[in-house]
């Protein structure tokens, strides 16, 4: 099950909105997220290793290395937020009239962008041991909740109640 064209448009809008909220929350300034290299892909555009049956989204980190030179100044890491359309749509369908796609996608987008900012600014290691990743996930849930406070009346509160503790929002791969 893949996102339809209107759903893909909604996903893009929710990531833009989450990006604006992240820029405000982290005081990055307008367009401050452009300093954090990431892209968002839906299930139809993922490689096999980017598909995860346990999460709504899967964060992968890749390294661009110029001319096989590990010390080149133009080398950088970038992140791919891998959306699991089937898991997201299944959660919305199973919730009946309660959880709508827009607030769920806003939460997922905000959550993954928080990860990108924290990993890219080296607040936490992407390669941390599992125990530290579990602690980091709780921290990201908390930051995401705080970041979304200005839009709490848009149905996001129900998403927070329904999904934040029972479902794994995101996962991480190297």
Short mmCIF file of N, CA and C in Angstrom, two decimals:
data_model
loop_
_atom_site.label_atom_id
_atom_site.label_comp_id
_atom_site.label_asym_id
_atom_site.label_seq_id
_atom_site.Cartn_x
_atom_site.Cartn_y
_atom_site.Cartn_z
N UNK A 1 0.85 -1.17 0.00
CA UNK A 1 0.00 0.00 0.00
C UNK A 1 0.90 1.24 0.00
N UNK A 2 0.72 2.07 -1.02
CA UNK A 2 1.53 3.28 -1.19
C UNK A 2 0.66 4.52 -1.04
N UNK A 3 1.29 5.64 -0.71
CA UNK A 3 0.58 6.91 -0.67
C UNK A 3 0.08 7.25 -2.07
N UNK A 4 -1.13 7.80 -2.13
CA UNK A 4 -1.70 8.30 -3.38
C UNK A 4 -1.09 9.68 -3.67
N UNK A 5 -1.25 10.21 -4.89
CA UNK A 5 -0.74 11.55 -5.18
C UNK A 5 -1.23 12.63 -4.20
N UNK A 6 -2.54 12.66 -3.84
CA UNK A 6 -2.95 13.67 -2.85
C UNK A 6 -2.29 13.45 -1.48
N UNK A 7 -2.09 12.19 -1.10
CA UNK A 7 -1.43 11.90 0.18
C UNK A 7 0.04 12.31 0.14
N UNK A 8 0.69 12.12 -0.99
CA UNK A 8 2.09 12.55 -1.14
C UNK A 8 2.18 14.07 -0.99
N UNK A 9 1.22 14.78 -1.56
CA UNK A 9 1.18 16.24 -1.41
C UNK A 9 1.02 16.63 0.06
N UNK A 10 0.12 15.94 0.75
CA UNK A 10 -0.09 16.19 2.18
C UNK A 10 1.19 15.91 2.97
N UNK A 11 1.89 14.82 2.64
CA UNK A 11 3.15 14.49 3.31
C UNK A 11 4.14 15.64 3.13
N UNK A 12 4.27 16.15 1.91
CA UNK A 12 5.17 17.28 1.66
C UNK A 12 4.80 18.49 2.49
N UNK A 13 3.51 18.79 2.57
CA UNK A 13 3.05 19.93 3.37
C UNK A 13 3.35 19.73 4.85
N UNK A 14 3.17 18.52 5.35
CA UNK A 14 3.44 18.25 6.77
C UNK A 14 4.94 18.35 7.07
N UNK A 15 5.79 17.92 6.16
CA UNK A 15 7.23 18.06 6.37
C UNK A 15 7.64 19.53 6.33
N UNK A 16 7.03 20.32 5.44
CA UNK A 16 7.33 21.77 5.43
C UNK A 16 6.91 22.41 6.75
N UNK A 17 5.71 22.07 7.22
CA UNK A 17 5.22 22.63 8.48
C UNK A 17 6.11 22.20 9.64
N UNK A 18 6.46 20.91 9.69
CA UNK A 18 7.34 20.41 10.75
C UNK A 18 8.71 21.09 10.68
N UNK A 19 9.19 21.35 9.49
CA UNK A 19 10.46 22.05 9.33
C UNK A 19 10.41 23.46 9.91
N UNK A 20 9.31 24.16 9.67
CA UNK A 20 9.15 25.50 10.24
C UNK A 20 9.10 25.45 11.76
N UNK A 21 8.37 24.47 12.29
CA UNK A 21 8.30 24.32 13.75
C UNK A 21 9.68 24.00 14.33
N UNK A 22 10.45 23.16 13.64
CA UNK A 22 11.80 22.81 14.10
C UNK A 22 12.72 24.03 14.05
N UNK A 23 12.61 24.82 13.00
CA UNK A 23 13.44 26.03 12.91
C UNK A 23 13.15 26.97 14.07
N UNK A 24 11.88 27.09 14.43
CA UNK A 24 11.52 27.93 15.59
C UNK A 24 12.01 27.30 16.89
N UNK A 25 11.75 26.02 17.08
CA UNK A 25 12.09 25.35 18.33
C UNK A 25 13.59 25.37 18.59
N UNK A 26 14.37 25.04 17.57
CA UNK A 26 15.82 24.98 17.73
C UNK A 26 16.50 26.32 17.44
N UNK A 27 15.69 27.35 17.17
CA UNK A 27 16.20 28.70 16.88
C UNK A 27 17.21 28.67 15.72
N UNK A 28 16.82 27.97 14.67
CA UNK A 28 17.69 27.85 13.50
C UNK A 28 17.52 29.01 12.54
N UNK A 29 16.47 29.79 12.72
CA UNK A 29 16.16 30.86 11.78
C UNK A 29 15.46 30.29 10.56
N UNK A 30 14.83 31.17 9.78
CA UNK A 30 14.14 30.72 8.57
C UNK A 30 15.16 30.09 7.63
N UNK A 31 14.79 28.99 7.05
CA UNK A 31 15.65 28.20 6.16
C UNK A 31 16.86 27.60 6.86
N UNK A 32 16.86 27.59 8.18
CA UNK A 32 17.98 27.03 8.93
C UNK A 32 18.13 25.53 8.76
N UNK A 33 17.05 24.86 8.40
CA UNK A 33 17.13 23.42 8.19
C UNK A 33 17.93 23.07 6.94
N UNK A 34 18.12 24.02 6.05
CA UNK A 34 18.89 23.75 4.83
C UNK A 34 20.33 23.40 5.15
N UNK A 35 20.80 23.77 6.33
CA UNK A 35 22.15 23.41 6.75
C UNK A 35 22.24 21.95 7.17
N UNK A 36 21.10 21.32 7.37
CA UNK A 36 21.04 19.91 7.76
C UNK A 36 20.61 19.12 6.52
N UNK A 37 21.50 18.31 6.02
CA UNK A 37 21.26 17.62 4.75
C UNK A 37 20.40 16.37 4.98
N UNK A 38 19.19 16.41 4.42
CA UNK A 38 18.31 15.25 4.50
C UNK A 38 17.32 15.28 3.34
N UNK A 39 16.78 14.12 3.05
CA UNK A 39 15.72 14.00 2.06
C UNK A 39 14.65 13.07 2.61
N UNK A 40 13.47 13.18 2.05
CA UNK A 40 12.33 12.36 2.48
C UNK A 40 11.91 11.51 1.29
N UNK A 41 11.78 10.21 1.51
CA UNK A 41 11.35 9.30 0.44
C UNK A 41 10.20 8.44 0.95
N UNK A 42 9.27 8.15 0.06
CA UNK A 42 8.16 7.26 0.39
C UNK A 42 8.53 5.83 0.00
N UNK A 43 7.72 4.90 0.44
CA UNK A 43 7.99 3.48 0.27
C UNK A 43 8.30 3.09 -1.18
N UNK A 44 7.61 3.69 -2.13
CA UNK A 44 7.81 3.35 -3.54
C UNK A 44 9.23 3.65 -4.02
N UNK A 45 9.95 4.50 -3.29
CA UNK A 45 11.29 4.94 -3.72
C UNK A 45 12.40 4.47 -2.79
N UNK A 46 12.12 3.47 -1.97
CA UNK A 46 13.12 2.99 -1.01
C UNK A 46 13.83 1.75 -1.53
N UNK A 47 15.10 1.62 -1.15
CA UNK A 47 15.84 0.39 -1.38
C UNK A 47 15.41 -0.63 -0.32
N UNK A 48 15.69 -1.89 -0.57
CA UNK A 48 15.26 -2.95 0.34
C UNK A 48 15.71 -2.71 1.78
N UNK A 49 16.96 -2.28 1.98
CA UNK A 49 17.46 -2.09 3.35
C UNK A 49 16.83 -0.88 4.05
N UNK A 50 16.09 -0.06 3.31
CA UNK A 50 15.45 1.12 3.88
C UNK A 50 13.99 0.84 4.30
N UNK A 51 13.52 -0.35 4.04
CA UNK A 51 12.16 -0.74 4.41
C UNK A 51 12.22 -1.36 5.80
N UNK A 52 11.29 -0.94 6.66
CA UNK A 52 11.27 -1.42 8.04
C UNK A 52 9.82 -1.74 8.42
N UNK A 53 9.58 -2.96 8.81
CA UNK A 53 8.22 -3.38 9.14
C UNK A 53 7.81 -3.03 10.57
N UNK A 54 8.72 -2.40 11.34
CA UNK A 54 8.42 -2.11 12.74
C UNK A 54 8.14 -0.64 13.02
N UNK A 55 8.35 0.23 12.04
CA UNK A 55 8.29 1.67 12.32
C UNK A 55 7.49 2.40 11.24
N UNK A 56 7.05 3.60 11.57
CA UNK A 56 6.39 4.48 10.60
C UNK A 56 7.41 5.12 9.66
N UNK A 57 8.61 5.32 10.17
CA UNK A 57 9.68 5.93 9.38
C UNK A 57 11.00 5.32 9.82
N UNK A 58 11.95 5.35 8.91
CA UNK A 58 13.25 4.74 9.16
C UNK A 58 14.30 5.76 8.73
N UNK A 59 15.18 6.15 9.62
CA UNK A 59 16.19 7.16 9.32
C UNK A 59 17.50 6.46 8.96
N UNK A 60 17.99 6.72 7.77
CA UNK A 60 19.26 6.17 7.33
C UNK A 60 20.27 7.31 7.16
N UNK A 61 21.53 7.00 7.42
CA UNK A 61 22.59 7.99 7.25
C UNK A 61 23.55 7.47 6.18
N UNK A 62 23.90 8.35 5.28
CA UNK A 62 24.83 8.02 4.21
C UNK A 62 25.96 9.03 4.22
N UNK A 63 27.09 8.62 3.67
CA UNK A 63 28.23 9.52 3.60
C UNK A 63 28.58 9.78 2.15
N UNK A 64 28.73 11.05 1.82
CA UNK A 64 29.27 11.42 0.52
C UNK A 64 30.75 11.63 0.72
N UNK A 65 31.54 10.89 -0.04
CA UNK A 65 32.99 10.99 0.09
C UNK A 65 33.55 11.35 -1.28
N UNK A 66 34.26 12.45 -1.34
CA UNK A 66 34.80 12.93 -2.60
C UNK A 66 36.06 12.17 -2.99
N UNK A 67 36.06 11.65 -4.19
CA UNK A 67 37.25 11.06 -4.81
C UNK A 67 38.00 10.09 -3.90
N UNK A 68 37.27 9.23 -3.20
CA UNK A 68 37.90 8.22 -2.33
C UNK A 68 38.89 8.80 -1.34
N UNK A 69 38.65 10.02 -0.93
CA UNK A 69 39.54 10.70 0.03
C UNK A 69 38.77 10.91 1.33
N UNK A 70 39.04 10.07 2.32
CA UNK A 70 38.30 10.12 3.58
C UNK A 70 38.48 11.43 4.33
N UNK A 71 39.55 12.16 4.07
CA UNK A 71 39.82 13.40 4.79
C UNK A 71 39.48 14.65 3.99
N UNK A 72 38.86 14.50 2.84
CA UNK A 72 38.55 15.66 1.99
C UNK A 72 37.56 16.57 2.69
N UNK A 73 37.76 17.87 2.59
CA UNK A 73 36.90 18.83 3.29
C UNK A 73 35.47 18.88 2.72
N UNK A 74 35.27 18.38 1.52
CA UNK A 74 33.93 18.38 0.93
C UNK A 74 33.10 17.15 1.32
N UNK A 75 33.67 16.24 2.09
CA UNK A 75 32.92 15.05 2.53
C UNK A 75 31.84 15.46 3.53
N UNK A 76 30.71 14.76 3.49
CA UNK A 76 29.65 15.06 4.45
C UNK A 76 28.72 13.86 4.60
N UNK A 77 27.97 13.87 5.69
CA UNK A 77 26.90 12.90 5.91
C UNK A 77 25.58 13.53 5.48
N UNK A 78 24.67 12.70 5.02
CA UNK A 78 23.31 13.15 4.80
C UNK A 78 22.36 12.05 5.24
N UNK A 79 21.14 12.44 5.51
CA UNK A 79 20.15 11.53 6.08
C UNK A 79 19.01 11.32 5.09
N UNK A 80 18.45 10.14 5.14
CA UNK A 80 17.26 9.85 4.35
C UNK A 80 16.17 9.41 5.32
N UNK A 81 15.07 10.15 5.32
CA UNK A 81 13.89 9.77 6.09
C UNK A 81 13.06 8.88 5.19
N UNK A 82 12.98 7.61 5.56
CA UNK A 82 12.32 6.59 4.74
C UNK A 82 10.93 6.31 5.31
N UNK A 83 9.93 6.86 4.67
CA UNK A 83 8.56 6.69 5.15
C UNK A 83 8.03 5.31 4.77
N UNK A 84 7.37 4.68 5.70
CA UNK A 84 6.78 3.36 5.50
C UNK A 84 5.28 3.55 5.27
N UNK A 85 4.93 3.89 4.03
CA UNK A 85 3.55 4.23 3.67
C UNK A 85 2.55 3.20 4.21
N UNK A 86 2.86 1.93 4.00
CA UNK A 86 1.92 0.87 4.38
C UNK A 86 1.63 0.87 5.87
N UNK A 87 2.64 1.05 6.69
CA UNK A 87 2.45 1.08 8.16
C UNK A 87 1.64 2.31 8.57
N UNK A 88 1.95 3.44 7.96
CA UNK A 88 1.26 4.69 8.31
C UNK A 88 -0.22 4.60 7.91
N UNK A 89 -0.48 4.18 6.68
CA UNK A 89 -1.87 4.09 6.21
C UNK A 89 -2.66 3.04 6.97
N UNK A 90 -2.01 1.95 7.33
CA UNK A 90 -2.68 0.91 8.13
C UNK A 90 -3.09 1.46 9.50
N UNK A 91 -2.21 2.23 10.12
CA UNK A 91 -2.53 2.81 11.44
C UNK A 91 -3.72 3.77 11.33
N UNK A 92 -3.75 4.58 10.28
CA UNK A 92 -4.86 5.52 10.08
C UNK A 92 -6.15 4.73 9.82
N UNK A 93 -6.08 3.73 8.97
CA UNK A 93 -7.28 2.94 8.65
C UNK A 93 -7.82 2.20 9.87
N UNK A 94 -6.94 1.64 10.68
CA UNK A 94 -7.37 0.88 11.85
C UNK A 94 -7.93 1.78 12.96
N UNK A 95 -7.57 3.04 12.95
CA UNK A 95 -8.04 3.94 14.01
C UNK A 95 -9.47 4.42 13.75
N UNK A 96 -10.00 4.09 12.57
CA UNK A 96 -11.34 4.55 12.25
C UNK A 96 -11.37 6.05 12.07
N UNK A 97 -12.37 6.72 12.61
CA UNK A 97 -12.49 8.16 12.40
C UNK A 97 -11.61 9.00 13.34
N UNK A 98 -10.85 8.35 14.20
CA UNK A 98 -10.15 9.09 15.24
C UNK A 98 -8.85 9.75 14.78
N UNK A 99 -7.94 8.98 14.22
CA UNK A 99 -6.64 9.52 13.82
C UNK A 99 -6.66 9.79 12.32
N UNK A 100 -6.34 11.01 11.97
CA UNK A 100 -6.29 11.43 10.57
C UNK A 100 -4.84 11.43 10.10
N UNK A 101 -4.67 11.31 8.79
CA UNK A 101 -3.33 11.24 8.22
C UNK A 101 -2.53 12.52 8.48
N UNK A 102 -3.14 13.68 8.35
CA UNK A 102 -2.39 14.94 8.48
C UNK A 102 -1.71 15.07 9.85
N UNK A 103 -2.43 14.94 10.97
CA UNK A 103 -1.74 15.08 12.25
C UNK A 103 -0.72 13.97 12.51
N UNK A 104 -1.01 12.76 12.06
CA UNK A 104 -0.04 11.68 12.25
C UNK A 104 1.23 11.98 11.45
N UNK A 105 1.07 12.44 10.21
CA UNK A 105 2.24 12.76 9.39
C UNK A 105 3.01 13.95 9.97
N UNK A 106 2.30 14.92 10.54
CA UNK A 106 2.99 16.05 11.16
C UNK A 106 3.85 15.55 12.31
N UNK A 107 3.30 14.65 13.12
CA UNK A 107 4.09 14.11 14.23
C UNK A 107 5.29 13.33 13.72
N UNK A 108 5.08 12.45 12.74
CA UNK A 108 6.19 11.66 12.20
C UNK A 108 7.25 12.58 11.61
N UNK A 109 6.83 13.57 10.84
CA UNK A 109 7.78 14.51 10.22
C UNK A 109 8.57 15.26 11.29
N UNK A 110 7.88 15.78 12.29
CA UNK A 110 8.57 16.52 13.36
C UNK A 110 9.55 15.61 14.09
N UNK A 111 9.13 14.41 14.40
CA UNK A 111 9.96 13.45 15.12
C UNK A 111 11.25 13.15 14.34
N UNK A 112 11.11 12.88 13.05
CA UNK A 112 12.28 12.54 12.24
C UNK A 112 13.19 13.75 12.04
N UNK A 113 12.61 14.93 11.89
CA UNK A 113 13.43 16.14 11.74
C UNK A 113 14.20 16.42 13.03
N UNK A 114 13.59 16.18 14.18
CA UNK A 114 14.32 16.33 15.45
C UNK A 114 15.53 15.40 15.46
N UNK A 115 15.35 14.16 15.04
CA UNK A 115 16.49 13.24 14.95
C UNK A 115 17.58 13.81 14.05
N UNK A 116 17.20 14.28 12.87
CA UNK A 116 18.19 14.81 11.92
C UNK A 116 18.97 15.95 12.55
N UNK A 117 18.28 16.89 13.17
CA UNK A 117 18.96 18.05 13.78
C UNK A 117 19.90 17.58 14.88
N UNK A 118 19.45 16.69 15.73
CA UNK A 118 20.29 16.24 16.85
C UNK A 118 21.49 15.42 16.37
N UNK A 119 21.30 14.55 15.41
CA UNK A 119 22.43 13.77 14.89
C UNK A 119 23.40 14.65 14.11
N UNK A 120 22.84 15.52 13.27
CA UNK A 120 23.69 16.34 12.41
C UNK A 120 24.48 17.38 13.21
N UNK A 121 23.92 17.85 14.31
CA UNK A 121 24.63 18.82 15.16
C UNK A 121 25.49 18.11 16.20
N UNK A 122 25.50 16.80 16.15
CA UNK A 122 26.32 15.94 17.02
C UNK A 122 25.95 16.06 18.50
N UNK A 123 24.68 16.38 18.76
CA UNK A 123 24.21 16.38 20.15
C UNK A 123 24.19 14.95 20.69
N UNK A 124 24.05 14.02 19.79
CA UNK A 124 24.04 12.60 20.13
C UNK A 124 24.65 11.85 18.96
N UNK A 125 25.27 10.72 19.25
CA UNK A 125 25.94 9.95 18.20
C UNK A 125 24.94 9.07 17.45
N UNK A 126 25.00 9.14 16.15
CA UNK A 126 24.17 8.27 15.32
C UNK A 126 24.53 6.80 15.55
N UNK A 127 25.79 6.55 15.87
CA UNK A 127 26.29 5.19 16.07
C UNK A 127 26.28 4.75 17.53
N UNK A 128 25.49 5.39 18.35
CA UNK A 128 25.43 5.06 19.78
C UNK A 128 24.98 3.61 19.97
N UNK A 129 25.37 3.01 21.10
CA UNK A 129 24.88 1.66 21.42
C UNK A 129 23.37 1.67 21.62
N UNK A 130 22.76 0.50 21.51
CA UNK A 130 21.31 0.36 21.58
C UNK A 130 20.73 1.01 22.84
N UNK A 131 21.36 0.81 23.97
CA UNK A 131 20.86 1.37 25.23
C UNK A 131 20.74 2.90 25.14
N UNK A 132 21.75 3.54 24.56
CA UNK A 132 21.72 5.00 24.40
C UNK A 132 20.68 5.42 23.37
N UNK A 133 20.49 4.61 22.33
CA UNK A 133 19.48 4.93 21.32
C UNK A 133 18.07 4.90 21.91
N UNK A 134 17.84 3.99 22.85
CA UNK A 134 16.53 3.92 23.51
C UNK A 134 16.29 5.18 24.33
N UNK A 135 17.31 5.63 25.05
CA UNK A 135 17.22 6.87 25.82
C UNK A 135 17.00 8.05 24.87
N UNK A 136 17.73 8.06 23.77
CA UNK A 136 17.59 9.14 22.79
C UNK A 136 16.18 9.17 22.20
N UNK A 137 15.62 8.02 21.95
CA UNK A 137 14.26 7.97 21.39
C UNK A 137 13.26 8.62 22.34
N UNK A 138 13.39 8.36 23.63
CA UNK A 138 12.51 9.00 24.62
C UNK A 138 12.71 10.51 24.64
N UNK A 139 13.96 10.93 24.53
CA UNK A 139 14.27 12.36 24.50
C UNK A 139 13.65 13.01 23.26
N UNK A 140 13.74 12.34 22.13
CA UNK A 140 13.17 12.87 20.89
C UNK A 140 11.64 12.93 20.99
N UNK A 141 11.01 11.93 21.59
CA UNK A 141 9.55 11.99 21.82
C UNK A 141 9.21 13.24 22.63
N UNK A 142 9.96 13.50 23.68
CA UNK A 142 9.70 14.65 24.54
C UNK A 142 9.89 15.97 23.79
N UNK A 143 10.98 16.08 23.05
CA UNK A 143 11.24 17.30 22.27
C UNK A 143 10.14 17.50 21.24
N UNK A 144 9.75 16.42 20.57
CA UNK A 144 8.71 16.50 19.54
C UNK A 144 7.39 16.98 20.15
N UNK A 145 7.03 16.44 21.30
CA UNK A 145 5.81 16.90 21.99
C UNK A 145 5.87 18.39 22.27
N UNK A 146 6.99 18.85 22.81
CA UNK A 146 7.15 20.28 23.12
C UNK A 146 7.11 21.13 21.86
N UNK A 147 7.75 20.66 20.82
CA UNK A 147 7.81 21.40 19.57
C UNK A 147 6.42 21.55 18.95
N UNK A 148 5.56 20.55 19.16
CA UNK A 148 4.22 20.57 18.57
C UNK A 148 3.17 21.27 19.43
N UNK A 149 3.54 21.76 20.59
CA UNK A 149 2.58 22.44 21.47
C UNK A 149 1.81 23.57 20.77
N UNK A 150 2.45 24.38 19.92
CA UNK A 150 1.69 25.45 19.26
C UNK A 150 0.57 24.96 18.35
N UNK A 151 0.59 23.69 17.95
CA UNK A 151 -0.45 23.18 17.05
C UNK A 151 -1.27 22.07 17.70
N UNK A 152 -1.29 22.03 19.01
CA UNK A 152 -1.94 20.93 19.75
C UNK A 152 -3.43 20.81 19.43
N UNK A 153 -4.07 21.88 19.04
CA UNK A 153 -5.51 21.83 18.80
C UNK A 153 -5.86 21.22 17.44
N UNK A 154 -4.89 20.86 16.64
CA UNK A 154 -5.17 20.36 15.29
C UNK A 154 -5.30 18.84 15.21
N UNK A 155 -5.51 18.18 16.32
CA UNK A 155 -5.64 16.73 16.31
C UNK A 155 -4.36 16.01 16.67
N UNK A 156 -3.31 16.77 16.88
CA UNK A 156 -2.02 16.16 17.21
C UNK A 156 -2.05 15.54 18.60
N UNK A 157 -2.88 16.10 19.50
CA UNK A 157 -2.96 15.56 20.86
C UNK A 157 -3.45 14.11 20.85
N UNK A 158 -4.40 13.80 19.98
CA UNK A 158 -4.89 12.43 19.86
C UNK A 158 -3.80 11.52 19.31
N UNK A 159 -3.03 12.01 18.37
CA UNK A 159 -1.91 11.24 17.82
C UNK A 159 -0.91 10.93 18.93
N UNK A 160 -0.59 11.93 19.74
CA UNK A 160 0.36 11.73 20.84
C UNK A 160 -0.15 10.67 21.80
N UNK A 161 -1.43 10.73 22.11
CA UNK A 161 -2.01 9.75 23.03
C UNK A 161 -2.05 8.34 22.43
N UNK A 162 -2.41 8.24 21.17
CA UNK A 162 -2.60 6.93 20.55
C UNK A 162 -1.31 6.23 20.17
N UNK A 163 -0.34 6.97 19.66
CA UNK A 163 0.78 6.32 19.01
C UNK A 163 2.13 6.45 19.69
N UNK A 164 2.33 7.42 20.52
CA UNK A 164 3.69 7.65 21.00
C UNK A 164 4.22 6.54 21.90
N UNK A 165 3.36 5.85 22.62
CA UNK A 165 3.88 4.81 23.51
C UNK A 165 3.69 3.39 22.95
N UNK A 166 2.70 3.18 22.10
CA UNK A 166 2.43 1.82 21.61
C UNK A 166 3.17 1.50 20.33
N UNK A 167 3.55 2.51 19.58
CA UNK A 167 4.18 2.28 18.29
C UNK A 167 5.58 2.85 18.27
N UNK A 168 6.40 2.23 17.47
CA UNK A 168 7.73 2.77 17.23
C UNK A 168 7.58 3.75 16.08
N UNK A 169 7.85 5.02 16.34
CA UNK A 169 7.68 6.04 15.31
C UNK A 169 8.79 5.92 14.28
N UNK A 170 10.01 5.81 14.75
CA UNK A 170 11.12 5.76 13.82
C UNK A 170 12.16 4.74 14.21
N UNK A 171 13.05 4.48 13.28
CA UNK A 171 14.16 3.57 13.52
C UNK A 171 15.37 4.16 12.82
N UNK A 172 16.53 3.63 13.12
CA UNK A 172 17.78 4.21 12.65
C UNK A 172 18.62 3.11 12.00
N UNK A 173 19.25 3.43 10.88
CA UNK A 173 20.19 2.49 10.28
C UNK A 173 21.42 3.25 9.80
N UNK A 174 22.53 2.56 9.71
CA UNK A 174 23.77 3.16 9.20
C UNK A 174 23.90 2.85 7.73
#
